[in-house]
């Protein structure tokens, strides 16, 4: 446990510009998908929710959906002309 804590400390203190701390929602254990359990060290950090950011993949998905909707609207408008 102390070695894990030391490695976390080293990782945090070596970050030069940004530090991204993440956890997983689920993972594979053999053939099973199980819920991910956040590291105890993340909980100890007591990160403010204000600092926590949304998953960038979710933002990208929303952007792609928006662009697809715009494209479909443009095609429909062109077909109506």
mmCIF file of C-alpha atoms in Angstrom:
data_model
loop_
_atom_site.group_PDB
_atom_site.id
_atom_site.type_symbol
_atom_site.label_atom_id
_atom_site.label_comp_id
_atom_site.label_asym_id
_atom_site.label_seq_id
_atom_site.Cartn_x
_atom_site.Cartn_y
_atom_site.Cartn_z
ATOM 1 C CA UNK A 1 0.000 0.000 0.000
ATOM 2 C CA UNK A 2 2.784 2.452 0.847
ATOM 3 C CA UNK A 3 4.538 1.703 -2.445
ATOM 4 C CA UNK A 4 1.309 2.422 -4.350
ATOM 5 C CA UNK A 5 0.907 5.695 -2.453
ATOM 6 C CA UNK A 6 4.511 6.638 -3.250
ATOM 7 C CA UNK A 7 3.980 5.910 -6.957
ATOM 8 C CA UNK A 8 0.853 8.087 -6.976
ATOM 9 C CA UNK A 9 2.790 10.896 -5.287
ATOM 10 C CA UNK A 10 5.629 10.632 -7.801
ATOM 11 C CA UNK A 11 3.170 10.728 -10.702
ATOM 12 C CA UNK A 12 1.433 13.808 -9.328
ATOM 13 C CA UNK A 13 4.596 15.723 -8.524
ATOM 14 C CA UNK A 14 6.163 15.041 -11.927
ATOM 15 C CA UNK A 15 3.243 16.481 -13.883
ATOM 16 C CA UNK A 16 4.614 19.621 -15.526
ATOM 17 C CA UNK A 17 1.608 21.296 -17.157
ATOM 18 C CA UNK A 18 -1.504 19.288 -16.469
ATOM 19 C CA UNK A 19 -2.524 16.286 -14.475
ATOM 20 C CA UNK A 20 -5.380 14.101 -15.605
ATOM 21 C CA UNK A 21 -6.816 11.752 -13.021
ATOM 22 C CA UNK A 22 -9.329 9.279 -14.349
ATOM 23 C CA UNK A 23 -11.120 6.129 -13.387
ATOM 24 C CA UNK A 24 -13.050 3.530 -15.315
ATOM 25 C CA UNK A 25 -16.735 2.717 -15.255
ATOM 26 C CA UNK A 26 -16.300 -0.957 -15.993
ATOM 27 C CA UNK A 27 -13.538 -3.377 -16.908
ATOM 28 C CA UNK A 28 -13.037 -6.933 -18.061
ATOM 29 C CA UNK A 29 -12.127 -9.646 -15.584
ATOM 30 C CA UNK A 30 -11.630 -12.706 -17.716
ATOM 31 C CA UNK A 31 -14.818 -12.964 -19.763
ATOM 32 C CA UNK A 32 -16.878 -10.934 -17.298
ATOM 33 C CA UNK A 33 -17.479 -7.194 -17.351
ATOM 34 C CA UNK A 34 -17.366 -5.824 -13.821
ATOM 35 C CA UNK A 35 -17.890 -2.363 -12.353
ATOM 36 C CA UNK A 36 -14.726 -0.335 -11.957
ATOM 37 C CA UNK A 37 -13.780 0.718 -8.449
ATOM 38 C CA UNK A 38 -11.990 4.072 -8.162
ATOM 39 C CA UNK A 39 -8.589 4.025 -6.539
ATOM 40 C CA UNK A 40 -8.591 4.875 -2.835
ATOM 41 C CA UNK A 41 -6.002 7.534 -3.659
ATOM 42 C CA UNK A 42 -8.423 9.378 -5.925
ATOM 43 C CA UNK A 43 -10.949 9.494 -3.090
ATOM 44 C CA UNK A 44 -8.252 10.783 -0.719
ATOM 45 C CA UNK A 45 -7.493 13.649 -3.111
ATOM 46 C CA UNK A 46 -11.027 15.037 -2.563
ATOM 47 C CA UNK A 47 -11.135 16.647 -5.975
ATOM 48 C CA UNK A 48 -13.733 19.374 -6.327
ATOM 49 C CA UNK A 49 -16.489 18.574 -8.773
ATOM 50 C CA UNK A 50 -15.783 21.956 -10.350
ATOM 51 C CA UNK A 51 -12.356 20.711 -11.370
ATOM 52 C CA UNK A 52 -13.646 17.384 -12.647
ATOM 53 C CA UNK A 53 -14.257 17.408 -16.396
ATOM 54 C CA UNK A 54 -16.628 15.446 -18.540
ATOM 55 C CA UNK A 55 -15.319 12.560 -20.581
ATOM 56 C CA UNK A 56 -13.828 14.092 -23.771
ATOM 57 C CA UNK A 57 -15.241 11.184 -25.776
ATOM 58 C CA UNK A 58 -18.739 12.245 -24.723
ATOM 59 C CA UNK A 59 -18.061 15.787 -25.904
ATOM 60 C CA UNK A 60 -16.806 14.430 -29.234
ATOM 61 C CA UNK A 61 -19.907 12.250 -29.588
ATOM 62 C CA UNK A 62 -22.186 15.256 -29.008
ATOM 63 C CA UNK A 63 -20.231 17.295 -31.565
ATOM 64 C CA UNK A 64 -20.509 14.511 -34.146
ATOM 65 C CA UNK A 65 -24.260 14.226 -33.511
ATOM 66 C CA UNK A 66 -24.670 17.980 -33.938
ATOM 67 C CA UNK A 67 -22.708 17.994 -37.202
ATOM 68 C CA UNK A 68 -24.701 15.036 -38.534
ATOM 69 C CA UNK A 69 -27.963 16.842 -37.708
ATOM 70 C CA UNK A 70 -26.772 19.990 -39.500
ATOM 71 C CA UNK A 71 -25.735 17.964 -42.530
ATOM 72 C CA UNK A 72 -29.119 16.233 -42.663
ATOM 73 C CA UNK A 73 -30.917 19.599 -42.378
ATOM 74 C CA UNK A 74 -28.816 21.039 -45.210
ATOM 75 C CA UNK A 75 -29.558 18.034 -47.436
ATOM 76 C CA UNK A 76 -33.294 18.311 -46.695
ATOM 77 C CA UNK A 77 -33.268 22.040 -47.504
ATOM 78 C CA UNK A 78 -31.394 21.423 -50.760
ATOM 79 C CA UNK A 79 -33.850 18.687 -51.763
ATOM 80 C CA UNK A 80 -36.811 20.999 -51.080
ATOM 81 C CA UNK A 81 -35.443 23.625 -53.484
#
